[in-house]
Amino acid sequence: MSGDEPLVAIRRLSKVYVRGDQVIPVLVDINLDVARGDYVALMGPSGSGKSTLLNLVAGIDKPTSGEIRVAGVDIARLSDADLAAWRAAHVGFVFQFYNLMPVLDAFANVELPLLLTSLSRRERRERVETALALVGLTDRIEHYPNELSGGQQQRVAIARALVTDPTLIVADEPTGDLDRTTGGEVLGLLDRLNRELGKTILMVTHDPKAAEKAHRLIHLEKGVLAD
Amino acid sequence: MFVTLLVLRNIFRHKLRAFLTALGIVVAIASFGLLRTVVDAWYAGANASSSARLVTRSSVSLVFALPLTYAQKIRQVSGVAGVSWANWFGGVYVTERNFFPQFAVDAPTYLAMYPEFTLPDAERKAFYTDRQGAIVGRKLADQYGWKVGDTIPLRGTIYPGTWNFNLRGIYQGADKTVDESTMFFHFDFLNESVKKVYPRRGDQAGVFIVQLRDPGQAAVVSEAIDATFANSLAETLTETEKAFQLSFVAMTEAILLAIQAVSFVVIVIIMAVMANTMAMTARERYAEYATMKALGFPDTYVAGLIVAESLGLALAGGLVGIALTFPLAQAFADAMGTLFPIFFVSDETVLLQVAATLVVGLVAAAIPAWRAARVRIVDGLRAVA
Ligand SMILES: Nc1ncnc2c1ncn2[C@@H]1O[C@H](COP(=O)(O)OP(=O)(O)O)[C@@H](O)[C@H]1O
Ligand SMILES: [Mg+2]
């Protein structure tokens, strides 16, 4: 694989929902490249298909037609089981509502994706501690999600997303549930992940402040790219 | 381990719900065990009976006795190793509520045929040499606080008058399936006393007990015995001891079937309750399951979490229920006295309880686990927002 090949290469990607005899096109003939190390913000009105596109790239949804190559693999063709293993190895997720396990403390939440690796208990501990230190939550390691503020929960989620050292981090409105200050902290973190750790980030956002940090802005309008 | 921790934490997430569900399982599994034990107790006499013994009685009805002279003729039938005889006495000890069986038996031949009643040699000897002597089972002696040497007065119902017996021995069962709540005394004592007052009722036996040379010959020997007395004034009906005992149980068969049905209905009900708990639990967590699947956990892993949680909850309740069955059965047995001479929780019942617990856990988890495995990640994630 050559170094200048894009990390994500989307070709003629379409997604339609069929309800009865009604066909709802959500994404229409999308072509998009994302370079390795890029930080892309995906913007557009509500219902324009941003989350759908992000989910397809992250491998948690399947396209109706087209290709999604990530690091050379056409993930649209993988079986469900292979796709699950691929996600575990290559994708870090940051959700709008954090999606932490309420019964697990910060440490265990971050450790969760590492259970799918062959790392030893000690190696897992080291990685979790490093990730939590990076998001500045070393002192909250034994706190449960309901004992943390929204911003802190999102930082735990970011630690969970980076602990497996993924190829790609996807974030769907990561500041959508946060106030301006804590939202700013989260954006600062994503920025550091991109600049200092070289992580490729694909982020859906409404927030112009969030979009500012990105290297590249992409607009979706009714399922069509308009940049 | 991590998964165990996750499952345990999930079980105790809604403490009240988990507690109430587990409590339901405790009650269901314990009732199931107790009901089955009652049914077992009912059949216990028949199950403990030997297939090497036959019982010969009047073909008309048990209330008609047979001439004692039949003993000789039965002994001559080929395949017969020994004969003994017994009469149901039907006496009352102090009050009618104190029910226990009493038999007038030909002691030496009878006890020889029932080696499962074990008695110290000295007590056996004392019993044989006292015309008015009697022996009782350990359980019966304990219930009324009788000791060897005591006099036991019985008020006769079939044989009027007050009858005093000298307790000469206390027998024990060779194992726990042997009835220890029966009283035996000498046939001759009854027979001679009866002859004095009602000469025509003398020299009659309610049943003959026949020891077989070969248990495989039961059918042939039964037929031969009945053929011997065919067309006589007192025709006989001979069957295995087990069939004889079961003919008593048959009268209450409908009740037993109902009890058995109820024991299973209880399990079905708790299964429905548990299934509802698991369905509610899983529905609340679809977003979490979807998140785990997004992180790369396989569908089977997520389904496994639900199954493990359901099994964990079922086992927590089930094991307590099984443990409770023993003291419950004991309390029940104590309250019932000698009505159920043999009353214990069988290994089979415990196994059935374990099986019922596992089935409840698995069935309750089946649909939620299947749904959680099948749900599309994007739909599951939407459940939170
Ligand atoms: N399961 C579904 N069935 C039918 N339509 C859907 C489904 N999921 C999403 N859509 C539709 O797809 C369109 C794009 O949704 P989405 O990608 O979530 O938009 P955005 O994230 O840009 O707000 C919307 O019109 C939405 O109603
Ligand atoms: Mg969206």
XYZ file of C-alpha atoms and ligand atoms in Angstrom:
640
model
C 0.000 0.000 0.000
C 1.535 3.338 -1.028
C 1.697 6.234 1.400
C -0.281 8.688 -0.695
C -3.250 6.384 -1.143
C -6.213 7.807 0.854
C -7.059 6.033 4.105
C -10.752 6.147 3.252
C -11.880 5.896 -0.364
C -15.632 6.019 -0.989
C -16.888 5.301 -4.486
C -20.434 5.610 -5.862
C -21.873 5.024 -2.436
C -25.666 4.929 -2.094
C -27.984 4.164 0.748
C -31.730 3.947 0.378
C -34.416 2.934 2.821
C -37.454 1.168 1.465
C -40.666 1.581 3.373
C -43.570 -0.185 1.708
C -43.455 0.897 -1.910
C -41.770 4.166 -0.935
C -38.027 4.418 -1.623
C -36.193 6.982 0.517
C -32.754 7.870 -0.820
C -30.527 8.901 2.092
C -27.150 8.983 0.370
C -26.855 9.384 -3.387
C -23.748 8.460 -5.340
C -21.160 9.690 -2.839
C -17.481 9.859 -3.795
C -15.080 10.914 -1.072
C -11.431 10.432 -0.112
C -10.048 11.001 3.371
C -6.275 11.165 3.677
C -4.395 9.462 6.474
C -4.019 11.887 9.386
C -6.792 14.150 8.145
C -9.404 15.744 10.400
C -12.691 16.048 8.543
C -15.865 17.734 9.750
C -19.095 16.637 8.134
C -21.787 19.317 8.262
C -25.255 19.784 6.930
C -28.857 20.184 7.955
C -30.576 17.662 10.162
C -31.675 14.616 8.210
C -29.190 15.201 5.387
C -27.540 11.817 5.949
C -24.440 12.769 7.988
C -24.838 10.045 10.602
C -25.657 7.501 7.935
C -22.448 8.283 6.059
C -20.385 8.188 9.250
C -21.934 4.847 10.268
C -21.143 3.363 6.876
C -17.492 4.432 7.081
C -17.324 3.066 10.631
C -18.709 -0.281 9.480
C -21.814 -0.357 11.672
C -24.182 -0.035 8.722
C -24.182 -1.520 5.235
C -24.562 0.464 1.995
C -27.155 -0.287 -0.657
C -24.457 -0.027 -3.307
C -20.945 1.270 -3.794
C -17.533 0.768 -2.243
C -16.011 1.874 1.045
C -12.304 1.120 1.125
C -10.591 1.729 4.423
C -6.854 1.065 4.409
C -7.382 -1.004 1.286
C -10.234 -3.174 2.585
C -13.679 -2.879 0.995
C -15.615 -3.086 4.219
C -18.971 -3.206 2.438
C -18.101 -6.731 1.363
C -17.127 -8.095 4.767
C -19.385 -10.543 6.580
C -20.968 -9.323 9.818
C -18.490 -11.276 11.933
C -15.469 -10.062 9.934
C -16.806 -6.529 10.071
C -17.105 -6.743 13.869
C -13.492 -7.870 14.124
C -12.473 -5.137 11.683
C -14.190 -2.460 13.801
C -12.510 -3.732 16.940
C -9.121 -3.365 15.266
C -9.596 -0.184 13.256
C -12.325 2.121 14.568
C -12.666 4.238 17.686
C -16.181 5.547 18.403
C -17.243 8.783 20.091
C -21.011 9.199 20.412
C -23.156 12.221 21.141
C -24.481 10.659 24.361
C -21.142 9.035 25.333
C -22.650 5.517 25.469
C -20.634 4.349 28.460
C -21.637 1.206 30.355
C -23.357 2.505 33.503
C -22.337 -0.525 35.567
C -18.636 -0.124 34.803
C -16.290 2.472 36.281
C -14.142 4.711 34.074
C -11.294 2.221 34.097
C -13.451 -0.745 33.060
C -15.253 1.297 30.412
C -11.947 2.142 28.774
C -10.727 -1.419 29.191
C -13.828 -2.844 27.485
C -12.610 -2.796 23.854
C -9.259 -4.248 24.935
C -11.030 -7.460 25.957
C -11.244 -8.238 22.265
C -7.448 -8.117 21.956
C -4.887 -10.658 23.130
C -3.263 -8.172 25.503
C -2.383 -9.390 28.992
C -4.063 -7.945 32.041
C -0.979 -5.877 32.788
C -0.710 -4.531 29.277
C -4.365 -3.615 29.345
C -3.923 -1.794 32.653
C -0.994 0.210 31.261
C -2.911 1.192 28.151
C -6.028 2.175 30.077
C -3.997 4.293 32.466
C -2.194 5.993 29.594
C -5.474 6.726 27.796
C -7.141 8.096 30.926
C -4.066 10.230 31.660
C -4.224 11.626 28.142
C -7.806 12.796 28.646
C -6.872 14.123 32.097
C -9.015 11.778 34.194
C -6.410 9.884 36.185
C -8.130 11.005 39.378
C -11.534 9.699 38.220
C -10.426 6.190 37.372
C -12.840 4.487 39.796
C -15.775 6.764 39.131
C -18.933 5.454 37.530
C -20.570 7.334 34.646
C -23.326 8.693 36.899
C -20.627 10.176 39.136
C -19.101 12.111 36.221
C -20.191 15.274 34.413
C -21.161 15.112 30.751
C -17.793 16.493 29.671
C -15.946 13.978 31.849
C -18.044 11.132 30.465
C -17.209 12.214 26.931
C -13.514 12.289 27.850
C -13.808 8.714 29.157
C -15.464 7.824 25.858
C -12.566 9.426 23.978
C -10.119 7.407 26.081
C -12.129 4.283 25.137
C -11.977 5.282 21.469
C -8.211 5.702 21.432
C -7.141 2.899 23.783
C -7.070 0.320 20.980
C -4.910 2.643 18.858
C -7.424 2.613 15.978
C -6.804 3.597 12.368
C -9.804 5.911 12.359
C -11.800 7.787 14.982
C -15.429 8.579 14.184
C -17.347 11.085 16.270
C -21.062 11.835 15.801
C -21.832 15.257 17.282
C -19.368 14.760 20.147
C -20.198 18.176 21.608
C -23.911 18.012 20.866
C -24.855 17.319 24.472
C -22.268 19.598 26.100
C -22.102 23.264 27.043
C -19.653 25.579 25.335
C -16.789 25.208 27.845
C -16.829 21.432 28.212
C -17.499 21.104 24.506
C -14.355 23.156 23.957
C -12.346 20.778 26.152
C -13.558 17.794 24.169
C -12.689 19.505 20.885
C -9.251 20.352 22.254
C -8.745 16.687 22.994
C -9.779 15.546 19.525
C -7.444 18.168 18.095
C -4.571 16.767 20.158
C -5.386 13.211 19.066
C -5.092 14.407 15.495
C -2.008 16.601 15.850
C 0.018 14.708 18.442
C -1.015 11.106 17.772
C -1.708 11.483 14.068
C -5.185 9.986 14.334
C -7.495 10.342 11.349
C -10.775 11.799 12.550
C -14.153 11.935 10.863
C -16.586 14.073 12.837
C -20.227 14.976 12.290
C -21.130 18.320 13.807
C -23.561 21.200 13.817
C -21.223 23.311 15.863
C -19.285 25.956 13.838
C -16.697 26.065 16.663
C -16.103 22.349 16.208
C -15.843 22.722 12.464
C -13.183 25.409 12.906
C -10.734 22.901 14.357
C -11.079 20.509 11.437
C -8.711 20.631 8.468
C -11.460 20.052 6.038
C -15.188 20.753 5.879
C -17.627 18.654 3.906
C -21.251 19.606 3.415
C -24.072 17.164 2.879
C -27.365 18.386 1.460
C -30.164 15.865 1.052
C -27.745 13.000 0.650
C -25.464 14.700 -1.827
C -21.958 16.042 -1.160
C -21.614 19.765 -1.695
C -18.102 21.016 -0.858
C -13.138 -12.010 35.508
C -14.374 -9.026 33.583
C -17.422 -10.710 32.056
C -18.511 -12.188 35.376
C -18.253 -8.750 36.914
C -20.296 -7.224 34.108
C -22.998 -9.893 34.429
C -23.152 -9.628 38.222
C -23.353 -5.839 38.127
C -26.139 -6.072 35.566
C -28.079 -8.540 37.697
C -28.032 -6.167 40.663
C -28.751 -3.080 38.610
C -32.408 -3.026 39.603
C -32.086 -4.474 43.075
C -35.785 -4.656 43.848
C -36.634 -6.222 40.503
C -33.843 -8.783 40.848
C -34.827 -9.535 44.424
C -38.511 -10.028 43.611
C -37.755 -12.203 40.607
C -35.304 -14.322 42.596
C -37.836 -14.565 45.410
C -40.423 -15.833 42.915
C -37.970 -18.473 41.759
C -37.183 -19.467 45.352
C -40.878 -19.993 46.060
C -41.519 -21.802 42.763
C -38.558 -24.164 43.024
C -39.194 -24.931 46.691
C -42.916 -25.586 46.046
C -42.039 -27.730 43.067
C -39.703 -29.791 45.269
C -42.192 -30.075 48.107
C -45.083 -31.108 45.842
C -42.950 -33.720 44.148
C -41.849 -35.012 47.531
C -45.483 -35.379 48.600
C -46.219 -37.373 45.449
C -43.101 -39.501 46.047
C -44.208 -40.138 49.624
C -47.535 -41.378 48.348
C -45.875 -43.886 46.072
C -43.110 -44.686 48.559
C -44.748 -47.820 49.944
C -45.166 -49.267 46.492
C -41.684 -48.325 45.380
C -40.069 -49.820 48.467
C -41.963 -53.069 48.079
C -40.117 -56.102 46.893
C -40.699 -57.746 43.566
C -39.823 -61.070 45.194
C -43.041 -61.082 47.235
C -46.659 -61.676 46.284
C -49.792 -60.779 48.203
C -52.805 -63.109 48.112
C -56.162 -61.743 49.194
C -59.828 -62.462 48.699
C -60.835 -61.900 45.102
C -64.036 -60.268 46.306
C -62.614 -57.546 48.479
C -59.911 -56.846 50.998
C -62.528 -56.774 53.742
C -63.183 -60.488 53.309
C -60.682 -62.695 55.058
C -59.326 -66.048 53.826
C -59.155 -69.322 55.747
C -55.833 -69.793 57.517
C -55.638 -73.278 56.057
C -54.747 -71.693 52.706
C -51.219 -71.204 53.992
C -50.467 -74.886 53.650
C -51.850 -75.090 50.116
C -50.012 -71.981 48.953
C -46.738 -73.372 50.314
C -47.201 -76.378 48.038
C -47.482 -74.314 44.858
C -44.287 -74.654 42.900
C -42.057 -71.571 42.950
C -43.151 -70.574 46.465
C -40.317 -70.262 48.957
C -42.320 -69.258 52.005
C -45.684 -68.043 53.228
C -46.722 -65.699 55.981
C -49.976 -63.979 56.841
C -51.256 -60.786 58.355
C -54.424 -59.045 59.517
C -55.114 -55.357 59.460
C -56.010 -54.425 63.029
C -57.243 -50.870 62.612
C -56.948 -49.894 66.287
C -57.025 -46.376 67.687
C -54.330 -45.080 70.021
C -55.959 -42.567 72.425
C -57.680 -40.593 69.639
C -58.612 -41.146 66.006
C -56.131 -38.493 64.959
C -53.237 -40.737 65.906
C -53.346 -42.801 62.769
C -50.735 -45.484 62.154
C -50.984 -48.960 60.667
C -51.059 -52.021 62.923
C -50.774 -55.586 61.694
C -51.232 -58.881 63.419
C -48.583 -61.071 61.817
C -47.150 -64.532 62.102
C -43.997 -62.988 63.496
C -41.239 -65.555 62.774
C -42.254 -66.139 59.151
C -43.168 -62.516 58.587
C -39.936 -60.952 59.846
C -37.953 -63.581 57.967
C -39.610 -62.356 54.792
C -38.926 -58.683 55.555
C -35.196 -58.465 56.271
C -35.455 -54.673 55.711
C -36.929 -54.386 59.214
C -33.883 -54.637 61.421
C -34.248 -55.464 65.097
C -31.628 -56.284 67.772
C -31.550 -60.023 68.494
C -32.424 -59.535 72.163
C -35.521 -57.512 71.286
C -36.530 -60.012 68.635
C -36.287 -62.827 71.156
C -38.280 -60.857 73.745
C -40.957 -60.184 71.146
C -41.218 -63.838 70.065
C -41.565 -65.080 73.639
C -44.246 -62.598 74.737
C -47.707 -63.496 73.387
C -48.865 -59.976 74.037
C -45.653 -58.441 72.723
C -45.393 -55.920 69.925
C -42.739 -54.090 67.939
C -42.958 -50.642 66.380
C -40.848 -48.624 63.959
C -38.343 -46.054 65.164
C -40.325 -43.128 63.796
C -43.522 -44.253 65.496
C -41.743 -44.804 68.823
C -40.206 -41.330 68.586
C -43.520 -39.716 67.791
C -45.286 -41.069 70.872
C -42.216 -41.281 73.089
C -42.544 -45.051 73.531
C -39.761 -47.075 75.082
C -39.233 -50.819 75.191
C -41.228 -52.134 78.169
C -44.102 -49.657 77.753
C -47.674 -50.848 77.518
C -49.523 -49.594 74.464
C -53.307 -49.628 74.694
C -55.272 -49.718 71.434
C -59.024 -49.436 71.092
C -60.162 -51.950 68.508
C -62.514 -50.857 65.740
C -62.665 -54.079 63.720
C -61.984 -56.161 66.841
C -63.879 -54.435 69.668
C -62.461 -53.874 73.105
C -59.294 -52.442 74.544
C -56.126 -54.291 73.648
C -52.956 -53.860 75.618
C -49.619 -54.632 74.029
C -46.178 -54.818 75.592
C -43.587 -53.022 73.532
C -40.734 -55.506 73.145
C -38.714 -53.995 70.373
C -38.161 -51.034 68.088
C -37.209 -51.855 64.503
C -35.289 -49.701 62.089
C -35.404 -49.601 58.324
C -32.377 -50.959 56.494
C -32.470 -47.724 54.431
C -34.532 -44.552 54.295
C -37.104 -45.972 51.886
C -38.316 -48.399 54.569
C -41.448 -47.519 56.504
C -40.643 -47.000 60.219
C -44.097 -46.166 61.440
C -45.916 -49.479 61.596
C -46.771 -51.631 64.591
C -46.641 -55.434 64.484
C -47.919 -57.906 67.046
C -48.692 -61.611 67.185
C -51.388 -63.052 64.962
C -51.988 -65.845 67.466
C -52.751 -63.387 70.249
C -55.426 -61.718 68.130
C -56.723 -65.004 66.741
C -57.137 -66.692 70.121
C -58.787 -63.678 71.697
C -61.178 -63.379 68.763
C -62.027 -67.081 68.826
C -63.189 -66.784 72.441
C -65.732 -64.109 71.618
C -66.591 -64.710 67.917
C -65.687 -68.315 67.097
C -66.656 -67.892 63.452
C -64.171 -65.105 62.909
C -61.244 -67.228 64.060
C -58.501 -68.793 61.923
C -58.825 -66.222 59.186
C -56.147 -64.103 57.572
C -56.642 -60.858 55.667
C -53.725 -61.455 53.373
C -51.055 -64.059 52.735
C -47.599 -62.917 51.832
C -45.762 -65.229 49.502
C -42.009 -65.330 49.080
C -40.993 -66.256 45.538
C -38.071 -68.506 44.727
C -37.495 -66.485 41.558
C -38.931 -62.953 41.141
C -39.146 -63.617 37.397
C -41.855 -66.195 38.123
C -44.285 -63.747 39.735
C -46.951 -64.019 37.034
C -46.843 -67.796 36.766
C -46.908 -68.356 40.519
C -49.739 -65.831 41.003
C -51.838 -67.676 38.475
C -51.036 -71.044 40.017
C -52.076 -69.849 43.490
C -55.359 -68.359 42.246
C -56.027 -71.535 40.219
C -55.623 -73.577 43.394
C -58.582 -71.794 44.988
C -60.699 -71.295 41.881
C -64.292 -72.417 42.338
C -63.855 -72.578 46.105
C -65.947 -70.606 48.576
C -63.162 -68.084 48.967
C -61.435 -67.390 45.681
C -58.177 -65.476 45.754
C -56.486 -62.652 43.936
C -52.713 -62.778 43.930
C -50.490 -59.978 42.718
C -47.048 -58.596 43.389
C -46.616 -56.587 46.541
C -46.001 -53.530 44.383
C -49.256 -53.957 42.444
C -51.048 -54.529 45.745
C -49.643 -51.276 47.196
C -50.396 -49.387 43.996
C -54.025 -50.460 44.178
C -54.298 -48.278 47.306
C -52.533 -45.384 45.594
C -54.843 -45.744 42.580
C -57.743 -44.498 44.683
C -55.993 -41.171 45.037
C -54.388 -41.138 41.612
C -56.453 -38.179 40.414
C -55.261 -36.066 43.337
C -51.689 -37.087 42.713
C -51.966 -36.182 39.051
C -53.373 -32.805 40.047
C -50.484 -32.214 42.449
C -47.993 -33.155 39.775
C -49.709 -30.884 37.273
C -49.633 -28.008 39.772
C -45.927 -28.568 40.403
C -45.264 -28.063 36.697
C -47.692 -25.165 36.366
C -45.750 -23.372 39.104
C -42.612 -23.702 36.987
C -44.386 -22.457 33.864
C -45.677 -19.420 35.765
C -42.264 -18.476 37.107
C -40.902 -18.976 33.600
C -43.354 -16.368 32.330
C -42.477 -13.971 35.170
C -38.762 -14.449 34.556
C -39.185 -14.036 30.790
C -40.947 -10.746 31.426
C -38.127 -9.561 33.701
C -35.502 -10.442 31.121
C -37.473 -8.840 28.297
C -37.786 -5.586 30.268
C -34.141 -5.702 31.245
C -32.926 -6.297 27.711
C -35.201 -3.649 26.224
C -33.703 -1.024 28.516
C -30.225 -1.976 27.399
C -30.463 -2.188 23.647
C -28.316 0.935 23.331
C -25.663 -0.681 25.519
C -25.725 -3.895 23.554
C -25.520 -1.918 20.312
C -22.552 0.015 21.706
C -20.750 -3.200 22.565
C -21.464 -4.538 19.104
C -20.138 -1.300 17.581
C -16.949 -1.737 19.603
C -16.567 -5.107 17.887
C -18.112 -7.575 20.345
C -19.732 -10.407 18.395
C -23.518 -10.854 18.405
C -23.077 -14.125 20.297
C -21.145 -12.349 23.047
C -23.969 -9.904 23.646
C -26.547 -12.728 23.557
C -24.315 -14.649 25.972
C -24.382 -11.750 28.438
C -28.175 -11.932 28.541
C -28.213 -15.706 28.884
C -25.598 -15.537 31.650
C -27.547 -12.852 33.470
C -30.765 -14.841 33.232
C -29.086 -18.065 34.333
C -27.346 -16.255 37.176
C -30.597 -14.852 38.484
C -32.411 -18.174 38.049
C -29.644 -20.100 39.802
C -29.477 -17.630 42.686
C -33.174 -18.206 43.318
C -33.134 -21.881 42.367
C -30.312 -22.866 44.698
C -31.919 -21.086 47.651
C -35.209 -22.786 46.702
C -33.549 -26.205 46.628
C -31.839 -25.565 49.958
C -35.181 -24.498 51.462
C -36.918 -27.652 50.222
C -35.203 -29.771 52.868
C -36.319 -27.878 56.006
C -39.748 -27.342 54.384
C -40.145 -31.069 53.710
C -39.004 -31.810 57.254
C -41.532 -29.389 58.720
C -44.240 -30.851 56.497
C -43.326 -34.400 57.508
C -43.378 -33.441 61.199
C -46.780 -31.834 60.822
C -48.165 -34.879 58.998
C -46.791 -37.331 61.552
C -47.073 -40.948 60.449
C -49.524 -40.250 57.646
C -46.547 -40.250 55.296
C -44.303 -42.924 56.786
C -41.632 -42.265 54.188
C -41.012 -38.622 53.462
C -37.740 -37.376 52.091
C -36.511 -35.204 49.224
C -35.189 -37.650 46.663
C -32.064 -37.082 44.559
C -34.316 -37.206 41.526
C -36.381 -34.313 42.882
C -33.237 -32.234 43.448
C -32.084 -33.019 39.911
C -35.471 -31.998 38.556
C -35.257 -28.759 40.542
C -31.835 -28.012 39.076
C -33.146 -28.830 35.598
C -36.226 -26.634 36.110
C -34.005 -23.763 37.282
C -31.788 -24.046 34.215
C -34.760 -24.322 31.876
C -36.371 -21.234 33.445
C -33.137 -19.267 33.043
C -32.585 -20.367 29.459
C -36.152 -19.992 28.256
C -36.447 -16.521 29.820
C -33.267 -15.410 28.067
C -34.053 -16.934 24.684
C -36.081 -14.195 23.043
C -34.255 -11.155 24.499
C -30.893 -12.737 23.651
C -32.004 -13.497 20.126
C -33.302 -9.942 19.703
C -30.159 -8.355 21.109
C -28.059 -10.449 18.749
C -30.214 -9.577 15.776
C -30.834 -5.867 16.355
C -29.017 -3.622 13.867
C -26.385 -1.525 15.580
C -27.692 1.747 14.155
C -31.215 0.948 15.367
C -29.942 -0.072 18.789
C -27.877 3.099 19.132
C -30.893 5.181 18.239
C -32.682 3.720 21.270
C -30.636 5.999 23.537
C -31.265 9.226 21.637
N -33.976 3.022 9.737
C -34.380 4.029 8.939
N -35.489 3.874 8.161
C -35.909 4.854 7.364
N -35.295 6.038 7.257
C -34.210 6.269 8.001
C -33.689 5.276 8.872
N -32.591 5.778 9.474
C -32.437 7.029 9.005
N -33.391 7.333 8.116
C -33.554 8.576 7.392
O -32.324 8.900 6.756
C -32.168 10.287 6.709
C -30.776 10.655 7.197
O -30.641 10.359 8.561
P -29.304 10.714 9.359
O -28.169 10.135 8.645
O -29.499 10.288 10.778
O -29.310 12.285 9.269
P -28.401 13.363 10.028
O -27.434 12.624 10.890
O -27.770 14.139 8.934
O -29.346 14.200 10.815
C -33.281 10.895 7.547
O -34.270 11.424 6.674
C -33.838 9.741 8.316
O -35.188 9.907 8.530
Mg -27.206 12.520 13.003
